[in-house]
mmCIF file of C-alpha atoms in Angstrom:
data_model
loop_
_atom_site.group_PDB
_atom_site.id
_atom_site.type_symbol
_atom_site.label_atom_id
_atom_site.label_comp_id
_atom_site.label_asym_id
_atom_site.label_seq_id
_atom_site.Cartn_x
_atom_site.Cartn_y
_atom_site.Cartn_z
ATOM 1 C CA UNK N 1 39.183 -64.730 25.387
ATOM 2 C CA UNK N 2 36.860 -64.545 23.805
ATOM 3 C CA UNK N 3 36.367 -62.979 19.623
ATOM 4 C CA UNK N 4 36.544 -59.409 18.777
ATOM 5 C CA UNK N 5 33.759 -57.071 18.933
ATOM 6 C CA UNK N 6 33.467 -57.172 14.996
ATOM 7 C CA UNK N 7 33.011 -53.346 13.807
ATOM 8 C CA UNK N 8 32.134 -51.883 10.125
ATOM 9 C CA UNK N 9 32.575 -48.175 9.854
ATOM 10 C CA UNK N 10 30.582 -46.536 6.621
ATOM 11 C CA UNK N 11 32.533 -43.058 5.596
ATOM 12 C CA UNK N 12 31.509 -40.724 2.507
ATOM 13 C CA UNK N 13 34.378 -38.348 2.595
ATOM 14 C CA UNK N 14 37.845 -37.832 4.779
ATOM 15 C CA UNK N 15 37.373 -40.359 7.355
ATOM 16 C CA UNK N 16 38.993 -38.298 10.201
ATOM 17 C CA UNK N 17 36.515 -40.197 12.305
ATOM 18 C CA UNK N 18 37.162 -43.932 11.843
ATOM 19 C CA UNK N 19 40.854 -43.071 11.334
ATOM 20 C CA UNK N 20 40.191 -42.166 15.658
ATOM 21 C CA UNK N 21 38.345 -45.370 15.876
ATOM 22 C CA UNK N 22 41.392 -47.550 13.893
ATOM 23 C CA UNK N 23 43.594 -45.134 16.480
ATOM 24 C CA UNK N 24 41.247 -45.661 19.518
ATOM 25 C CA UNK N 25 40.839 -49.898 18.450
ATOM 26 C CA UNK N 26 44.913 -50.007 18.138
ATOM 27 C CA UNK N 27 45.609 -48.674 21.415
ATOM 28 C CA UNK N 28 42.307 -50.805 23.728
ATOM 29 C CA UNK N 29 40.901 -47.175 24.272
ATOM 30 C CA UNK N 30 38.399 -49.635 22.472
ATOM 31 C CA UNK N 31 38.530 -52.232 24.343
ATOM 32 C CA UNK N 32 38.593 -56.023 22.517
ATOM 33 C CA UNK N 33 37.428 -54.773 18.490
ATOM 34 C CA UNK N 34 38.552 -55.226 15.436
ATOM 35 C CA UNK N 35 37.014 -52.970 12.386
ATOM 36 C CA UNK N 36 36.855 -55.059 10.409
ATOM 37 C CA UNK N 37 35.669 -53.653 7.027
ATOM 38 C CA UNK N 38 35.073 -49.500 5.772
ATOM 39 C CA UNK N 39 32.235 -49.298 3.193
ATOM 40 C CA UNK N 40 32.469 -45.624 1.508
ATOM 41 C CA UNK N 41 30.105 -44.411 -1.266
ATOM 42 C CA UNK N 42 32.547 -41.784 -2.443
ATOM 43 C CA UNK N 43 34.745 -43.003 -4.758
ATOM 44 C CA UNK N 44 37.963 -41.025 -4.088
ATOM 45 C CA UNK N 45 36.488 -40.707 -0.469
ATOM 46 C CA UNK N 46 40.225 -40.506 1.286
ATOM 47 C CA UNK N 47 39.285 -42.909 3.979
ATOM 48 C CA UNK N 48 39.506 -45.801 1.888
ATOM 49 C CA UNK N 49 43.941 -44.504 1.546
ATOM 50 C CA UNK N 50 42.938 -44.897 6.325
ATOM 51 C CA UNK N 51 41.600 -48.078 5.713
ATOM 52 C CA UNK N 52 44.806 -49.763 3.632
ATOM 53 C CA UNK N 53 47.354 -47.896 6.061
ATOM 54 C CA UNK N 54 45.946 -50.201 9.154
ATOM 55 C CA UNK N 55 45.055 -52.823 6.601
ATOM 56 C CA UNK N 56 41.897 -52.881 6.574
ATOM 57 C CA UNK N 57 39.309 -54.330 3.910
ATOM 58 C CA UNK N 58 37.271 -51.204 2.167
ATOM 59 C CA UNK N 59 34.411 -51.303 -0.878
ATOM 60 C CA UNK N 60 33.281 -48.858 -2.934
ATOM 61 C CA UNK N 61 29.027 -49.217 -3.332
ATOM 62 C CA UNK N 62 27.229 -46.225 -4.463
ATOM 63 C CA UNK N 63 23.613 -45.805 -5.528
ATOM 64 C CA UNK N 64 24.432 -44.198 -9.699
ATOM 65 C CA UNK N 65 27.791 -45.741 -10.296
ATOM 66 C CA UNK N 66 26.501 -49.493 -9.203
ATOM 67 C CA UNK N 67 23.386 -49.061 -11.105
ATOM 68 C CA UNK N 68 21.031 -48.779 -8.997
ATOM 69 C CA UNK N 69 19.683 -45.015 -10.144
ATOM 70 C CA UNK N 70 19.975 -43.026 -13.825
ATOM 71 C CA UNK N 71 22.719 -40.200 -13.276
ATOM 72 C CA UNK N 72 19.756 -36.802 -13.331
ATOM 73 C CA UNK N 73 16.470 -38.909 -12.507
ATOM 74 C CA UNK N 74 13.367 -36.564 -11.369
ATOM 75 C CA UNK N 75 10.954 -39.580 -10.730
ATOM 76 C CA UNK N 76 9.936 -39.584 -7.183
ATOM 77 C CA UNK N 77 8.588 -43.105 -7.217
ATOM 78 C CA UNK N 78 11.762 -44.175 -9.289
ATOM 79 C CA UNK N 79 14.241 -42.590 -6.673
ATOM 80 C CA UNK N 80 12.526 -44.329 -3.828
ATOM 81 C CA UNK N 81 12.624 -47.696 -5.658
ATOM 82 C CA UNK N 82 16.109 -46.710 -6.590
ATOM 83 C CA UNK N 83 17.101 -46.208 -2.831
ATOM 84 C CA UNK N 84 14.859 -49.778 -1.889
ATOM 85 C CA UNK N 85 16.873 -51.369 -3.684
ATOM 86 C CA UNK N 86 20.395 -50.008 -2.661
ATOM 87 C CA UNK N 87 19.725 -50.541 1.294
ATOM 88 C CA UNK N 88 18.791 -53.830 -0.009
ATOM 89 C CA UNK N 89 21.490 -54.918 -1.623
ATOM 90 C CA UNK N 90 23.684 -53.420 1.313
ATOM 91 C CA UNK N 91 22.476 -55.197 3.945
ATOM 92 C CA UNK N 92 22.930 -58.720 2.007
ATOM 93 C CA UNK N 93 26.562 -56.897 1.823
ATOM 94 C CA UNK N 94 26.705 -56.243 5.659
ATOM 95 C CA UNK N 95 24.947 -59.766 6.222
ATOM 96 C CA UNK N 96 27.306 -61.460 4.068
ATOM 97 C CA UNK N 97 28.976 -64.886 5.740
ATOM 98 C CA UNK N 98 32.245 -63.806 7.656
ATOM 99 C CA UNK N 99 32.052 -59.993 7.657
ATOM 100 C CA UNK N 100 29.194 -60.272 9.171
ATOM 101 C CA UNK N 101 29.721 -57.354 12.170
ATOM 102 C CA UNK N 102 28.773 -57.262 15.456
ATOM 103 C CA UNK N 103 28.622 -53.185 15.845
ATOM 104 C CA UNK N 104 28.089 -50.708 12.602
ATOM 105 C CA UNK N 105 28.983 -47.259 13.002
ATOM 106 C CA UNK N 106 28.573 -44.637 10.396
ATOM 107 C CA UNK N 107 31.774 -41.500 11.135
ATOM 108 C CA UNK N 108 30.296 -39.525 7.988
ATOM 109 C CA UNK N 109 28.178 -41.347 5.410
ATOM 110 C CA UNK N 110 26.494 -38.946 4.250
ATOM 111 C CA UNK N 111 22.697 -40.737 3.114
ATOM 112 C CA UNK N 112 20.216 -41.984 4.978
ATOM 113 C CA UNK N 113 19.362 -45.820 5.136
ATOM 114 C CA UNK N 114 15.683 -47.106 4.890
ATOM 115 C CA UNK N 115 13.346 -49.701 6.429
ATOM 116 C CA UNK N 116 15.173 -51.700 3.362
ATOM 117 C CA UNK N 117 18.498 -51.549 5.202
ATOM 118 C CA UNK N 118 17.962 -51.030 8.616
ATOM 119 C CA UNK N 119 15.243 -53.983 9.378
ATOM 120 C CA UNK N 120 17.584 -56.521 7.926
ATOM 121 C CA UNK N 121 19.992 -55.579 10.378
ATOM 122 C CA UNK N 122 17.803 -55.257 13.545
ATOM 123 C CA UNK N 123 16.334 -58.351 12.876
ATOM 124 C CA UNK N 124 20.157 -59.991 13.168
ATOM 125 C CA UNK N 125 20.180 -58.234 16.282
ATOM 126 C CA UNK N 126 23.345 -55.607 14.688
ATOM 127 C CA UNK N 127 23.255 -51.985 16.642
ATOM 128 C CA UNK N 128 24.059 -48.240 14.174
ATOM 129 C CA UNK N 129 25.019 -46.237 15.755
ATOM 130 C CA UNK N 130 25.672 -42.648 14.300
ATOM 131 C CA UNK N 131 27.255 -39.186 15.195
ATOM 132 C CA UNK N 132 25.266 -35.548 14.017
ATOM 133 C CA UNK N 133 26.069 -32.379 15.230
ATOM 134 C CA UNK N 134 23.191 -31.250 17.099
ATOM 135 C CA UNK N 135 21.445 -32.049 20.802
ATOM 136 C CA UNK N 136 18.972 -35.006 20.834
ATOM 137 C CA UNK N 137 15.541 -34.011 19.109
ATOM 138 C CA UNK N 138 17.306 -30.418 17.614
ATOM 139 C CA UNK N 139 18.371 -29.698 14.011
ATOM 140 C CA UNK N 140 18.012 -33.286 11.937
ATOM 141 C CA UNK N 141 19.654 -33.815 8.751
ATOM 142 C CA UNK N 142 22.018 -31.349 7.541
ATOM 143 C CA UNK N 143 23.567 -28.037 8.263
ATOM 144 C CA UNK N 144 22.816 -28.655 11.823
ATOM 145 C CA UNK N 145 25.959 -26.244 12.677
ATOM 146 C CA UNK N 146 24.566 -23.825 9.827
ATOM 147 C CA UNK N 147 20.750 -23.783 11.285
ATOM 148 C CA UNK N 148 22.599 -23.882 15.265
ATOM 149 C CA UNK N 149 24.031 -21.097 14.596
ATOM 150 C CA UNK N 150 21.893 -18.924 12.694
ATOM 151 C CA UNK N 151 19.322 -19.395 15.849
ATOM 152 C CA UNK N 152 21.736 -18.411 17.754
ATOM 153 C CA UNK N 153 22.262 -15.007 15.780
ATOM 154 C CA UNK N 154 18.725 -14.434 15.968
ATOM 155 C CA UNK N 155 18.685 -14.855 19.742
ATOM 156 C CA UNK N 156 16.690 -18.511 19.114
ATOM 157 C CA UNK N 157 18.793 -21.082 20.291
ATOM 158 C CA UNK N 158 17.635 -22.262 23.534
ATOM 159 C CA UNK N 159 20.569 -21.596 26.212
ATOM 160 C CA UNK N 160 22.684 -20.743 24.119
ATOM 161 C CA UNK N 161 24.153 -24.229 23.353
ATOM 162 C CA UNK N 162 24.462 -26.311 20.399
ATOM 163 C CA UNK N 163 26.237 -29.933 20.860
ATOM 164 C CA UNK N 164 27.134 -33.452 18.973
ATOM 165 C CA UNK N 165 25.689 -36.753 20.260
ATOM 166 C CA UNK N 166 25.991 -40.290 19.326
ATOM 167 C CA UNK N 167 23.353 -41.614 18.252
ATOM 168 C CA UNK N 168 22.073 -45.571 17.755
ATOM 169 C CA UNK N 169 20.368 -45.511 13.885
ATOM 170 C CA UNK N 170 16.296 -45.705 13.355
ATOM 171 C CA UNK N 171 13.852 -44.973 9.950
ATOM 172 C CA UNK N 172 13.685 -41.397 11.335
ATOM 173 C CA UNK N 173 16.674 -39.160 10.655
ATOM 174 C CA UNK N 174 19.009 -38.387 13.771
ATOM 175 C CA UNK N 175 15.986 -40.078 15.960
ATOM 176 C CA UNK N 176 17.393 -42.755 17.085
ATOM 177 C CA UNK N 177 18.187 -43.141 21.147
ATOM 178 C CA UNK N 178 21.118 -40.874 22.459
ATOM 179 C CA UNK N 179 24.248 -42.886 23.606
ATOM 180 C CA UNK N 180 26.525 -39.927 24.717
ATOM 181 C CA UNK N 181 26.076 -36.394 24.602
ATOM 182 C CA UNK N 182 28.168 -32.748 24.729
ATOM 183 C CA UNK N 183 26.651 -29.594 24.930
ATOM 184 C CA UNK N 184 29.036 -26.479 23.356
ATOM 185 C CA UNK N 185 27.792 -23.388 24.268
ATOM 186 C CA UNK N 186 27.811 -20.583 21.090
ATOM 187 C CA UNK N 187 30.051 -16.943 21.742
ATOM 188 C CA UNK N 188 29.367 -14.220 20.617
ATOM 189 C CA UNK N 189 31.712 -12.334 18.244
ATOM 190 C CA UNK N 190 32.331 -16.164 16.610
ATOM 191 C CA UNK N 191 31.789 -16.970 13.377
ATOM 192 C CA UNK N 192 30.388 -19.669 11.851
ATOM 193 C CA UNK N 193 33.849 -21.502 10.956
ATOM 194 C CA UNK N 194 35.137 -21.405 14.094
ATOM 195 C CA UNK N 195 31.783 -22.882 15.410
ATOM 196 C CA UNK N 196 32.081 -25.517 13.371
ATOM 197 C CA UNK N 197 35.834 -26.553 14.104
ATOM 198 C CA UNK N 198 34.755 -25.829 17.573
ATOM 199 C CA UNK N 199 32.333 -28.858 17.246
ATOM 200 C CA UNK N 200 34.404 -31.099 14.685
ATOM 201 C CA UNK N 201 37.474 -30.605 17.778
ATOM 202 C CA UNK N 202 34.953 -33.318 20.286
ATOM 203 C CA UNK N 203 33.818 -35.189 17.608
ATOM 204 C CA UNK N 204 36.816 -38.274 17.886
ATOM 205 C CA UNK N 205 36.206 -38.290 21.299
ATOM 206 C CA UNK N 206 33.029 -38.771 21.941
ATOM 207 C CA UNK N 207 32.731 -41.180 18.357
ATOM 208 C CA UNK N 208 35.570 -43.809 20.392
ATOM 209 C CA UNK N 209 33.823 -43.094 24.087
ATOM 210 C CA UNK N 210 30.421 -43.999 22.719
ATOM 211 C CA UNK N 211 32.107 -47.091 20.362
ATOM 212 C CA UNK N 212 33.667 -48.228 23.437
ATOM 213 C CA UNK N 213 30.427 -48.219 25.629
ATOM 214 C CA UNK N 214 28.309 -50.353 22.347
ATOM 215 C CA UNK N 215 31.404 -52.637 21.650
ATOM 216 C CA UNK N 216 31.183 -53.294 25.941
ATOM 217 C CA UNK N 217 27.039 -53.688 26.369
ATOM 218 C CA UNK N 218 27.935 -56.074 23.328
ATOM 219 C CA UNK N 219 30.544 -58.208 24.954
ATOM 220 C CA UNK N 220 29.320 -58.436 28.048
ATOM 221 C CA UNK N 221 26.102 -59.355 26.287
ATOM 222 C CA UNK N 222 27.726 -61.902 23.963
ATOM 223 C CA UNK N 223 28.933 -63.650 26.931
ATOM 224 C CA UNK N 224 26.416 -63.939 28.962
ATOM 225 C CA UNK N 225 24.580 -65.956 26.676
ATOM 226 C CA UNK N 226 27.489 -68.329 25.401
#
C-alpha cells in the first residue's frame, strides 16, 4: 500500500469537525489517510484536547501572542503587514520537513488567509479546503447563517434555501470552487438557533465526505505519477 494522504487540520475552537475527521480517518471512511498535525490560533481551543486523546501532535500559533501584531493596533498598514508576516511564517511551518502535508483542512478556523500563506502552498501543489455554512456565492464571510435567516424572514431568501458547502480555499473569501454542496430549507416559525442546529448537524458528514473525495483524488494522482 502507498503512503497515506497526510492531512493537516487548522481549528480555532471546540473542534467538533476535527473530531469527525479523526473518527473518519480511524474508521477508514476517509481511506488511506493520516492526520499528521493540528494547528490552533486560540490558546484554549478544545480541539487540542481532542488531538491529545487521538495522539495527534498540535501547535498553538497566534497573530498577537507570537509577536506579529501589537494588541490594540489600529493602523491599517501595520495590521496588513502583521497579517502578511504571520501568514508567511505559518506557510513556512506547514512546508517544513516531515510535517509537509498533502491536504490542509480548515475545520472551524476563524482567520482569513492571504496570499502570503496561500501562494507558497499552491506552489507546492497542496490543496486547502474549508467548510462554509452557505451556498456557493451566497453570504461570504462571517455570520452567514444569521444573514440568510434575516433574508428568509424578510422574504428575500432565494427559494427559501440556504446550505453548506466545502470548497477549495483561494484569496477571495469563500469563493473557491465548491467540492460538495448541501441545500437546507428554512422553515416558517423556526428560530435562528434551530436553523443553526440543523445546519451544524450536517457539517460533520459533509466535511468528512469532501475530505475523503479530495484525499482520494490526491492519492490517485500520486499513484499515477509514481
